[in-house]
Short mmCIF file of C-alpha atoms in Angstrom, two decimals:
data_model
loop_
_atom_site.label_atom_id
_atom_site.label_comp_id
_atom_site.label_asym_id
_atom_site.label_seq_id
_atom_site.Cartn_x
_atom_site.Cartn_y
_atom_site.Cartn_z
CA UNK A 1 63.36 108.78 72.30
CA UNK A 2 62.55 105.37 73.42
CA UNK A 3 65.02 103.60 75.61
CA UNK A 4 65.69 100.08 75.80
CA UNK A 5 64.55 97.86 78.19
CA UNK A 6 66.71 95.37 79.42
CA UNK A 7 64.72 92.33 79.59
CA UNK A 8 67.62 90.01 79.39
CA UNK A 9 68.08 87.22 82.40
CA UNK A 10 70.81 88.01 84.76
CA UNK A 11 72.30 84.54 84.68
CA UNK A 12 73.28 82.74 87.64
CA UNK A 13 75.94 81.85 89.85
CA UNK A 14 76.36 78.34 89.52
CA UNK A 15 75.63 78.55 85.76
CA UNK A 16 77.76 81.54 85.37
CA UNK A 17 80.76 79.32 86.91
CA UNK A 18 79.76 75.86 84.67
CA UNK A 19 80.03 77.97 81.28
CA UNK A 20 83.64 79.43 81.80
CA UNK A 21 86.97 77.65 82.37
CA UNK A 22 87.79 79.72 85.60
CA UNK A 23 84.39 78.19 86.92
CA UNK A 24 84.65 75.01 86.10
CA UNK A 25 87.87 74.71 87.53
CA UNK A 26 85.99 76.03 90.78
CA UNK A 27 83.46 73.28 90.75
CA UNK A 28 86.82 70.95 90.18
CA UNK A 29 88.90 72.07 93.64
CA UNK A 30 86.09 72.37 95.27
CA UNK A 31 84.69 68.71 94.35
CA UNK A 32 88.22 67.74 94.79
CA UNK A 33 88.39 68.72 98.46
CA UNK A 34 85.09 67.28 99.62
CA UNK A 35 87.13 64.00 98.43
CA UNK A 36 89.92 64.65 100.09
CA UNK A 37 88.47 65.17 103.32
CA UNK A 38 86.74 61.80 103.17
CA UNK A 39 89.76 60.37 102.25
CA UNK A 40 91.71 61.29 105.17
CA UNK A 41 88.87 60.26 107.28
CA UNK A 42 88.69 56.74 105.23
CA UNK A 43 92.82 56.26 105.35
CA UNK A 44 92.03 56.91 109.52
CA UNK A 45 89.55 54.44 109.70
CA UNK A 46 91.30 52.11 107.55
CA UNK A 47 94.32 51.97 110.43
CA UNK A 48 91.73 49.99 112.84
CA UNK A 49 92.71 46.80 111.54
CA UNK A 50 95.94 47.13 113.03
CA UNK A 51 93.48 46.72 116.34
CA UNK A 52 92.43 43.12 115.05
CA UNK A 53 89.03 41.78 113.46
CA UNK A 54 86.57 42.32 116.55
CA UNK A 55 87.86 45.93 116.43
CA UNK A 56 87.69 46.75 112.55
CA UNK A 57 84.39 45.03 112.47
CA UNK A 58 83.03 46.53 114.79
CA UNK A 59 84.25 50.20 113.74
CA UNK A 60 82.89 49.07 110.15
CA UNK A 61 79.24 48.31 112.07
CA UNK A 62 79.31 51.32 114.33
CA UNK A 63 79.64 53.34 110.58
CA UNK A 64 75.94 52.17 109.86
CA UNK A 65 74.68 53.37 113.34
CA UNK A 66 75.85 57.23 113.05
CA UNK A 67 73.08 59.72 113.64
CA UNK A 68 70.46 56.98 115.23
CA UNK A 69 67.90 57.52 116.52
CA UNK A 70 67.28 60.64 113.83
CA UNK A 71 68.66 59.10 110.84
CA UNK A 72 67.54 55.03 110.24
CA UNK A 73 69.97 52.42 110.32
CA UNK A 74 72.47 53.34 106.98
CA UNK A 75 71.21 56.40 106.11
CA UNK A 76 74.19 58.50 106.82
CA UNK A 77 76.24 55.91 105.02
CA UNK A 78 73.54 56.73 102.22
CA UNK A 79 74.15 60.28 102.52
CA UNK A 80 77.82 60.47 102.23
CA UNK A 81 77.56 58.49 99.54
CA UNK A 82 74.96 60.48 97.14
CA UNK A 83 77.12 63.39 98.31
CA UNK A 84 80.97 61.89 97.60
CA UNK A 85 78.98 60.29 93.89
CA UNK A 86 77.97 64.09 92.92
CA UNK A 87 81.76 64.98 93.72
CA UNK A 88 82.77 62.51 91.90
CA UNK A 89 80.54 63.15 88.60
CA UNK A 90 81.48 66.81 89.07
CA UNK A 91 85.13 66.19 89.02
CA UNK A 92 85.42 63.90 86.24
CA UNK A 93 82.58 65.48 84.03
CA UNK A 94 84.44 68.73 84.71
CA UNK A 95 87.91 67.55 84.08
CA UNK A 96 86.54 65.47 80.72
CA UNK A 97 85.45 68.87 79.47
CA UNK A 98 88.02 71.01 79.87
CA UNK A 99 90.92 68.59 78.94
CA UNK A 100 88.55 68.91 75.47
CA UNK A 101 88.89 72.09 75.18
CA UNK A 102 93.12 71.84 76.17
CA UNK A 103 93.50 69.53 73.91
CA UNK A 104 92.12 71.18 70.91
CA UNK A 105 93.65 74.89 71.87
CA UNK A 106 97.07 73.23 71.46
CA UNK A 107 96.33 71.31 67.64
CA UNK A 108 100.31 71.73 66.62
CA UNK A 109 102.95 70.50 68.81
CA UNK A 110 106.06 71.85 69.23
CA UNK A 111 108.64 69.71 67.24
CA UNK A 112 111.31 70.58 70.05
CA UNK A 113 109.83 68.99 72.34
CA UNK A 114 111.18 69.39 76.93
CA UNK A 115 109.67 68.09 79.70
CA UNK A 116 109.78 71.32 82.52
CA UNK A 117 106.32 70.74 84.12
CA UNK A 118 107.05 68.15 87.25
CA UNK A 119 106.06 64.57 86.95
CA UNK A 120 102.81 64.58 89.43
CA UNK A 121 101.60 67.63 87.20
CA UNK A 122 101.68 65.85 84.37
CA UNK A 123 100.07 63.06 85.27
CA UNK A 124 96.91 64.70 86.39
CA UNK A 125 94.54 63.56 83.65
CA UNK A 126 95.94 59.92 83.28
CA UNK A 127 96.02 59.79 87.21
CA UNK A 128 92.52 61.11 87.66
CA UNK A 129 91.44 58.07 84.80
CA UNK A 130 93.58 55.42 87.04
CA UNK A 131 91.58 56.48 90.46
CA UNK A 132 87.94 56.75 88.44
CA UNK A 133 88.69 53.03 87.07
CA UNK A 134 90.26 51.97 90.86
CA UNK A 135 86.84 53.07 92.50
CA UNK A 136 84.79 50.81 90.17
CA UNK A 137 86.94 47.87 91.16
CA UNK A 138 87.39 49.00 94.92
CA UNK A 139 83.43 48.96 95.50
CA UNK A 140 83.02 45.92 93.43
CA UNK A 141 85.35 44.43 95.74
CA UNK A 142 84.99 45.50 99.25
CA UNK A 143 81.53 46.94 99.13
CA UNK A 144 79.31 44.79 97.02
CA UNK A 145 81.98 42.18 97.29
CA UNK A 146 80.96 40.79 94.03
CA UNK A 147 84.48 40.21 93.35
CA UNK A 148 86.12 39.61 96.49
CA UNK A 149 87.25 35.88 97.04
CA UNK A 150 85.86 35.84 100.37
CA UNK A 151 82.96 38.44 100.18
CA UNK A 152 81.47 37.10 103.68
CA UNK A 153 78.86 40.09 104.18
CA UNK A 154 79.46 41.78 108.08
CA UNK A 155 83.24 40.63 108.05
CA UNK A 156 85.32 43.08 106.45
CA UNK A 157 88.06 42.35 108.25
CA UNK A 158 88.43 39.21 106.57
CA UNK A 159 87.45 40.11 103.36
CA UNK A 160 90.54 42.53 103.72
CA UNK A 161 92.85 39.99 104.30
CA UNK A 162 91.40 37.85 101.32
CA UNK A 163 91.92 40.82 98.81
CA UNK A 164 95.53 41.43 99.81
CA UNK A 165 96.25 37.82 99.97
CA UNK A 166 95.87 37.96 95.89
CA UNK A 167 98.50 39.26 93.74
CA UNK A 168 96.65 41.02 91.70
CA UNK A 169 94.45 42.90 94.77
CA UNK A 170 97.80 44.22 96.08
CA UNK A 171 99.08 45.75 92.45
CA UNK A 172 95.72 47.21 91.76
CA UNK A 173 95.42 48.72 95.37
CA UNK A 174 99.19 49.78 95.46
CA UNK A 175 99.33 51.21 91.88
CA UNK A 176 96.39 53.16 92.28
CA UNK A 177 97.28 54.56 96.19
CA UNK A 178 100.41 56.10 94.40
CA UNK A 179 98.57 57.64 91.69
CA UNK A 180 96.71 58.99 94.38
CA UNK A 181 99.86 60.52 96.11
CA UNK A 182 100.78 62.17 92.43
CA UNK A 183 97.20 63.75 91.94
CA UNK A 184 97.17 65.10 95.59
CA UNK A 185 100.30 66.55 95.36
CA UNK A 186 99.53 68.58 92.51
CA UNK A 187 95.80 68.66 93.33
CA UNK A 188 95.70 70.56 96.60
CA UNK A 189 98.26 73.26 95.74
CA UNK A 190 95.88 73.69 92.81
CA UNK A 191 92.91 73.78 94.14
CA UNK A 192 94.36 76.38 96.69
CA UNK A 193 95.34 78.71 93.40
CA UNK A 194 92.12 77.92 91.46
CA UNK A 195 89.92 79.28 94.87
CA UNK A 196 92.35 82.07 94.78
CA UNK A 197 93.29 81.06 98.40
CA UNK A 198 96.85 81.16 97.97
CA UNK A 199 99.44 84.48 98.89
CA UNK A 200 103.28 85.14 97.86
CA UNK A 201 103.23 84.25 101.83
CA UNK A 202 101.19 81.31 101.75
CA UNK A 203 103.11 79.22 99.03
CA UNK A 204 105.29 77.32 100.85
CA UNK A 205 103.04 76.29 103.23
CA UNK A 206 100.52 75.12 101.19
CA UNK A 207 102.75 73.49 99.15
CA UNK A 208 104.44 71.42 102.10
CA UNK A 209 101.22 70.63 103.19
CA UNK A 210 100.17 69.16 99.56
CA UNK A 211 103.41 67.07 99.80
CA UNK A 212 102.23 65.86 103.62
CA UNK A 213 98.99 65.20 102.78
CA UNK A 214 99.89 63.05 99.79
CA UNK A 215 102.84 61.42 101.39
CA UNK A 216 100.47 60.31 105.02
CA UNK A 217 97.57 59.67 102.89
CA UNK A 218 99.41 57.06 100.60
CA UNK A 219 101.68 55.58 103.27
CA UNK A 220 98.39 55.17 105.63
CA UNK A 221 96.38 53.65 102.69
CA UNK A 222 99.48 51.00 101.07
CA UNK A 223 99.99 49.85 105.16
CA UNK A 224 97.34 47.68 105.02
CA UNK A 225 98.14 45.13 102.25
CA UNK A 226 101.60 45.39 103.21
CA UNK A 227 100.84 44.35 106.67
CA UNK A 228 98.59 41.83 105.33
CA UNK A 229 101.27 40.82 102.95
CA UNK A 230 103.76 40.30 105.87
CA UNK A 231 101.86 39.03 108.20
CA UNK A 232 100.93 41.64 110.71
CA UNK A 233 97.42 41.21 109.56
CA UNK A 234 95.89 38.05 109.12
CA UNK B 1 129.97 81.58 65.18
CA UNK B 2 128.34 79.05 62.15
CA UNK B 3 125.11 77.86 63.15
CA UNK B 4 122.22 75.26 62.06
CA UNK B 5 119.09 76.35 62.11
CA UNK B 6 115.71 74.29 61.67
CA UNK B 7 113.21 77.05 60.95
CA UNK B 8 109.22 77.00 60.57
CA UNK B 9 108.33 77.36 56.94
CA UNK B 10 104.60 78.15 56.23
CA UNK B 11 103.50 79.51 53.46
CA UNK B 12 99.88 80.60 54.20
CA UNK B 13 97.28 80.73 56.83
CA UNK B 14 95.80 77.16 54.76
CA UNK B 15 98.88 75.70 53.72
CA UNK B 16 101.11 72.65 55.27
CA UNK B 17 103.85 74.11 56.88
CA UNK B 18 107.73 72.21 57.88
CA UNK B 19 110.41 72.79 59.37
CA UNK B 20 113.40 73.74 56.78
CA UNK B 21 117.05 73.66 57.43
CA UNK B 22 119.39 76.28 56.82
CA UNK B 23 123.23 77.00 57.72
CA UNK B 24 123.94 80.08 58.54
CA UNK B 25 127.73 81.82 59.04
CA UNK B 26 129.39 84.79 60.02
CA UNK B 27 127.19 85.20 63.21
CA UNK B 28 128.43 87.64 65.93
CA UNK B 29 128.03 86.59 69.15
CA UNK B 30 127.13 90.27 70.35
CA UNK B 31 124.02 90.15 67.21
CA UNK B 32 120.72 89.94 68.67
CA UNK B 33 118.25 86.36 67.51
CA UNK B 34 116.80 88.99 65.21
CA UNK B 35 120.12 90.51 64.12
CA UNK B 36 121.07 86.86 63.06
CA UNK B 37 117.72 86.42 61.40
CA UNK B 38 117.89 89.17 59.26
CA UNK B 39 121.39 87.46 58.45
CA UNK B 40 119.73 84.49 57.30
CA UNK B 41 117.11 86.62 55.64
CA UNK B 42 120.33 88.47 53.42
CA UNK B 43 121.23 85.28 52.30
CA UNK B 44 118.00 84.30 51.58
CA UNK B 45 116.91 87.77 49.26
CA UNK B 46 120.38 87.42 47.68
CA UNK B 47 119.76 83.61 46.51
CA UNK B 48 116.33 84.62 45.26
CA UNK B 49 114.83 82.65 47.96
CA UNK B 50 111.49 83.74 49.57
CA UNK B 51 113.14 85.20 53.20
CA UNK B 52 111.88 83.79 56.33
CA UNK B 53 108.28 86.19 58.13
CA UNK B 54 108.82 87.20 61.62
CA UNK B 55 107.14 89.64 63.76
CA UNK B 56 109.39 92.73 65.13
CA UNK B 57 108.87 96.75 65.71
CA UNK B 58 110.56 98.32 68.79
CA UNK B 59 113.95 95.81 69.11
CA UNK B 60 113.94 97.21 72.50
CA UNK B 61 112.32 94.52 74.31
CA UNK B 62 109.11 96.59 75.52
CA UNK B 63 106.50 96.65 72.66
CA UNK B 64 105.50 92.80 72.61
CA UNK B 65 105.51 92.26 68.75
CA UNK B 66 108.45 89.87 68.70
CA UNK B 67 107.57 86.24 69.23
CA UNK B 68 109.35 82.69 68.60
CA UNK B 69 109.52 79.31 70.20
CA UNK B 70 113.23 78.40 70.02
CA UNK B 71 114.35 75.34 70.89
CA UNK B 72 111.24 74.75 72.64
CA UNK B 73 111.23 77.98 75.14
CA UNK B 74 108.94 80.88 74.43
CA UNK B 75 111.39 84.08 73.44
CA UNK B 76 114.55 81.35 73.86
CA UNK B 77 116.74 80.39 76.74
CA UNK B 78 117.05 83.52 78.70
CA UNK B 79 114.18 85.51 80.15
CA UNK B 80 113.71 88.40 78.07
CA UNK B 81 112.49 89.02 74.66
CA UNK B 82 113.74 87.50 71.51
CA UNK B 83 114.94 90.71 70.42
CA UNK B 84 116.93 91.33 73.65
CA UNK B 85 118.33 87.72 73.56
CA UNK B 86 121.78 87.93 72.02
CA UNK B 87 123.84 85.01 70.16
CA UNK B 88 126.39 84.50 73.13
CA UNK B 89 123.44 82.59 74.75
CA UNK B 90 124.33 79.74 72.16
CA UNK B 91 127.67 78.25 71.23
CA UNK B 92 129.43 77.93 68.01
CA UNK B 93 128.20 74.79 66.06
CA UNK B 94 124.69 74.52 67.67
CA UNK B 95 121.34 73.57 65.72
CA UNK B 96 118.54 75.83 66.82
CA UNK B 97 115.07 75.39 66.63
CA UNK B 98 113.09 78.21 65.65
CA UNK B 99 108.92 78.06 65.60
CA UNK B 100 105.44 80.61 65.85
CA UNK B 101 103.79 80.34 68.95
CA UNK B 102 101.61 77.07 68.87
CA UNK B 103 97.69 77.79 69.68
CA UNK B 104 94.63 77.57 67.92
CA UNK B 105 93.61 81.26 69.01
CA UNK B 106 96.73 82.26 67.34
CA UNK B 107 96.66 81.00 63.88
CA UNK B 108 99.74 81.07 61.36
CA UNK B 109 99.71 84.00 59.03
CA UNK B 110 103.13 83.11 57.37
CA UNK B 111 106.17 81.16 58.77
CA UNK B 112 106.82 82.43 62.02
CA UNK B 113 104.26 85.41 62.02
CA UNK B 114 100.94 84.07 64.42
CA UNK B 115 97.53 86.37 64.29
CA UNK B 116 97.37 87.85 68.16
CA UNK B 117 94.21 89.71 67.33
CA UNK B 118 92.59 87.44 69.71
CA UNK B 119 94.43 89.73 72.26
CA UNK B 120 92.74 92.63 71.07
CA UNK B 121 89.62 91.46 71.34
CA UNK B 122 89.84 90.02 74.97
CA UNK B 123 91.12 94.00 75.67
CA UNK B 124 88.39 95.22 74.30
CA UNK B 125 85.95 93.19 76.29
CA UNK B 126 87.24 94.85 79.12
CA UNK B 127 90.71 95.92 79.61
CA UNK B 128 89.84 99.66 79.78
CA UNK B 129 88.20 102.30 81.98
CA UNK B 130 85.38 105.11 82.08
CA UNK B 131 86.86 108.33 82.54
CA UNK B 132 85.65 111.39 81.21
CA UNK B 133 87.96 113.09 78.36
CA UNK B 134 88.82 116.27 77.83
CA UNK B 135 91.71 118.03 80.32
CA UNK B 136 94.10 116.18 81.75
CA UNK B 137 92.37 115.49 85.54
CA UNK B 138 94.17 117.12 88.75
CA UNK B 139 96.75 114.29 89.56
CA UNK B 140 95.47 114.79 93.41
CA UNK B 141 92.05 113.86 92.98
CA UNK B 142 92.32 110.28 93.03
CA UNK B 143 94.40 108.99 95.40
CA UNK B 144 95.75 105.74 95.04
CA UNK B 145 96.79 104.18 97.88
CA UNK B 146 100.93 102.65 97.27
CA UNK B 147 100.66 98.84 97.20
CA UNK B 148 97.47 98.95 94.85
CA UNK B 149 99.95 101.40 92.70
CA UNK B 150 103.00 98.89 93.12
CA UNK B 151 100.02 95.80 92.09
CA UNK B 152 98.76 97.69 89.35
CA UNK B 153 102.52 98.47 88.12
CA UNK B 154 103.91 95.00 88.24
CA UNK B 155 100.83 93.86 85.83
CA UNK B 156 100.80 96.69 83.85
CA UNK B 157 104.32 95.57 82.66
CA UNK B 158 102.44 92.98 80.69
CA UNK B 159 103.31 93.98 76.81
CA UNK B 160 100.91 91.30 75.69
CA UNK B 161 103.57 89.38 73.70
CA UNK B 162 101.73 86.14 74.19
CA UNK B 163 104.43 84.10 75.57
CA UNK B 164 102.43 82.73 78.06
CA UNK B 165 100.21 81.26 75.74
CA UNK B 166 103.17 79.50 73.73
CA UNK B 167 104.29 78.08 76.67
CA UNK B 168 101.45 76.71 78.07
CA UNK B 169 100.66 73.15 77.89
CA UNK B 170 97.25 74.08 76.90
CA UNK B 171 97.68 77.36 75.21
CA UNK B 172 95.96 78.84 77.63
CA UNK B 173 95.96 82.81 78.13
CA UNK B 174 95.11 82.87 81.96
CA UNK B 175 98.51 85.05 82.54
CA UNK B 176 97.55 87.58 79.82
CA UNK B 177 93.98 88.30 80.73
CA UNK B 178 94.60 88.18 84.86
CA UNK B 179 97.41 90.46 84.17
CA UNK B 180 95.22 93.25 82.51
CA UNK B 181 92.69 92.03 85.09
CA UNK B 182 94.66 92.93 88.18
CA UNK B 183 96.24 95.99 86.60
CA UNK B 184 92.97 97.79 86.28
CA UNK B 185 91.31 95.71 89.56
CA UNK B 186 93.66 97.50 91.99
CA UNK B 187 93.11 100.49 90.73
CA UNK B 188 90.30 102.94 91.94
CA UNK B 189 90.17 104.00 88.44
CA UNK B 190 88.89 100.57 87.78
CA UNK B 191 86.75 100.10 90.52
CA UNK B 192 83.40 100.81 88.73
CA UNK B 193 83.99 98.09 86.04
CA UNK B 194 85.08 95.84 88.48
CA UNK B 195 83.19 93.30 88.03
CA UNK B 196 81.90 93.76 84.63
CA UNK B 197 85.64 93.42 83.64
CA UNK B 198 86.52 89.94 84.78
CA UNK B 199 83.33 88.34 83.88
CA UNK B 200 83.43 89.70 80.21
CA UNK B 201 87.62 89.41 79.82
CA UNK B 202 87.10 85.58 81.24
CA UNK B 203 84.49 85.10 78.95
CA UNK B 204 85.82 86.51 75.93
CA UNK B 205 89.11 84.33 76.38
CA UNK B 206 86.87 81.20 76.53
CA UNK B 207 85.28 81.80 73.29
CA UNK B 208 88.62 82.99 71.57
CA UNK B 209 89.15 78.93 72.39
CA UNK B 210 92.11 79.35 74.52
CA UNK B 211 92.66 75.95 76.81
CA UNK B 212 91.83 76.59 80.80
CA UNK B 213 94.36 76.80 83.83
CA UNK B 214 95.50 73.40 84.96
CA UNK B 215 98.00 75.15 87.52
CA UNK B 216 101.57 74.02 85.40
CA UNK B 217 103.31 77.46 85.85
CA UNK B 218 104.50 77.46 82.42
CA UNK B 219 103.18 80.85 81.44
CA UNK B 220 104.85 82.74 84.47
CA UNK B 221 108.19 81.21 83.70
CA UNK B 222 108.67 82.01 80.06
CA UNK B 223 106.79 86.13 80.52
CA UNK B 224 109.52 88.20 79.36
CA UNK B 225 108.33 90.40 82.21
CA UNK B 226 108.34 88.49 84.99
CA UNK B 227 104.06 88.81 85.50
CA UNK B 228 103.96 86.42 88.61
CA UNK B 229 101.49 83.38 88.62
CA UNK B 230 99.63 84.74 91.52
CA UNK B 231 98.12 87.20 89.07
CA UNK B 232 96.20 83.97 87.88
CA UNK B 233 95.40 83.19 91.56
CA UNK B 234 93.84 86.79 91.94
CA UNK B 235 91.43 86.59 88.96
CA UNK B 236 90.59 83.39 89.77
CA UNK B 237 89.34 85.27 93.37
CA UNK B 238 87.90 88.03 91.24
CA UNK B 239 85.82 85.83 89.08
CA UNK B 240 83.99 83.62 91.79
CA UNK B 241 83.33 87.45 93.43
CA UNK B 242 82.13 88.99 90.31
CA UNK B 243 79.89 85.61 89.62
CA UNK B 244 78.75 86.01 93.30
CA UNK B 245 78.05 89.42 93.35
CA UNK B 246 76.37 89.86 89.88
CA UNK B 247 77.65 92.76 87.59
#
């Protein structure tokens, strides 16, 4: 009797994970907190300019000096930003493919239709599309400056206070720092459930701290055009 | 009690289906949704009318082949099964909204009748163990320690009825498969599939196209038997093990 041989490829981890829903959602929460944690970071640095311009600008230089003498001038700034890019592209490409497949296992609606899911959960895939299309406009305007009305290159400070001294700079900024409240506050809790790192115990707690984190990282991030907006900052 | 109801009419698998009207009187508040179905149905047979397909067996509430979407909410208003909801959950006068379970792993077959075979298959994949047969074995010889027996319990209640993929926003069957996940996980009976189990039941409900978890909770609050949305956590935890570990 000959017996078969198994010659077939064991297949991987991380391609084991990108093929299957549970996976992918893995890759999403996991993506999703490596943004997170640069946010709060970003939202802390942000609150400088309550210090005045010699302080935010030079906070904004010392950022391009981190890890001299071993890394060059910029290249952690480089870094973070090929790293926060592939979370980024991992998120959305991950979230574009399985709202697909959501879409299409649900063909027929219901004809009675109810509303029972909360309002930040439902917003999750229109959010995430608001943030992607903020980011374009938020490094067009405060990192290449191409579209800032002051763009002065080594003065972010005032090319701040030129964004937020346009209408249209404060709704885009404002609008898009409350979708980011909505998405966190789902997002989080979420990503918590989808890393099975949640507990009967634990669900309050992370909950409450989903609510925090949204609520300090939007109030942090809309302080700044509204100080510039009355005057605080200027 | 006279009632209204706006029913799912479907004649085939291929053919357009709408929602017809009927009125129907006489109804006892103490009749079960079925009970006032098969009401309907009466008239129906008696009028030479083509009566209206359900799914039904045990009318007991524990064997999972009753289904419908009424007024929006998988089994109805109360949390149970639509044969163990009863007409006093409505009031005299009210239009009701009876549909099949909307997903495209659970196609039409005929009005409110859905094909759940896609159930049986993701079972098969995995929701069983190895065990020798023969005897009965001494009920000693495996212990099982009493919270993985209480786990395994409060998932086995699952009677795959599939409410938790009506409900869900993106018919999804994450509550279905992590409950027969979970049931045989805890168990040491399980143990040697472990693994095995999760990767091939995951993988099996991808490619009967059911939609992915996006966290809404849906599921967990229409299941007729109360299978908690942690369940979902837990295979979630199982998976990225199983993936880790290799089977």
């Amino acid at each position: 009797m000959a017996l078969d041989t198994r010659t077939d490829r064991r297949p991987s981890f991380t391609g084991l994970l990108w093929h299957s829903t549970v996976g992918k959602k893995t890759a999403m929460a996991v993506s999703g907190i490596v943004m997170l944690l640069y946010l709060v970071v970003h939202m802390l640095g942000n609150l400088k300019i309550f210090f005045g311009a010699a302080d935010f600008d030079a906070y904004a230089a010392w950022l391009r000096t981190i890890g001299e003498p071993f890394l060059h001038h910029e290249w952690f700034l480089w870094i973070a930003r090929v790293v926060l890019l592939a979370a980024v592209l991992t998120h959305a490409v991950a979230a574009y493919q399985l709202s697909r497949r959501d879409i299409a296992a649900r063909p027929m609606k219901y004809s009675h239709k109810r509303h029972r899911a909360s309002y930040a959960t439902r917003t999750m895939r229109w959010g995430g599309v608001i943030l992607g299309l903020f980011l374009v406009w938020h490094i067009l305007d405060l990192t290449t400056l191409t579209v800032n009305p002051r763009a002065a290159s080594g003065h972010p400070y005032a090319n701040v206070v030129a964004t937020f001294s346009t209408w249209y700079g404060n709704v885009v900024y404002i609008v898009a720092m409350l979708a980011l409240g909505l998405h966190i506050r789902h997002g989080f809790w979420s990503a918590a459930q989808t890393l099975g790192a949640n507990r009967p115990g634990r669900d309050r707690v992370l909950k409450t701290t989903a609510n925090l984190l949204a609520l300090l990282l939007t109030v942090g991030f809309v302080s700044v055009p509204v100080a510039v907006m009355t005057g605080l900052v200027s | 009690m006279r009632l209204t109801l706006r029913v799912w009419r479907q004649q085939n698998p291929d053919a357009p289906g709408a929602m017809a009207t009927y009125d129907v009187d006489g109804i006892s508040s103490d009749m079960s949704f079925l009970e006032m179905l098969d009401t309907l149905n009466e008239k129906l047979i008696l009028a030479g009318d083509d009566p209206v397909a359900f799914d039904h067996d045990c009318r007991e509430g524990i064997c999972g082949a009753c289904s419908l979407v009424i007024n929006g909410d998988a089994h109805g208003p109360e949390r149970t099964t639509t044969c163990q909801l009863h007409m006093r959950s409505f009031k005299d006068g009210d239009t009701i909204d009876v549909e099949p379970w909307r997903a495209a792993a659970f196609p039409v077959v005929k009005d409110l009748v859905v094909d759940r075979s896609a159930f049986d298959r993701i079972i098969q994949s995995g929701g069983y163990i190895t065990a020798p047969t023969g005897a009965a074995p001494e009920a000693h010889a495996t212990a099982v320690p009493k919270p993985a027996a209480d786990t395994a319990f409060e998932h086995a209640e699952c009677i795959g009825c599939g409410a938790c993929v009506a409900a869900c926003p993106n018919g999804s069957a994450m509550l279905f498969t992590s409950a027969k996940v979970v049931h045989l996980n805890s168990l040491p009976q399980g143990a040697p599939e472990r693994e095995s189990r999760v990767l091939d039941m995951v993988g099996r409900m991808d490619a009967e196209g059911f939609g992915g978890c996006t966290n809404t909770g849906e599921c967990a609050t229409a299941c007729p038997k109360g299978i908690p949305l942690f369940s979902i956590t837990t295979m979630n935890r199982e998976f990225v093990r199983a993936a880790r570990k290799g089977r």
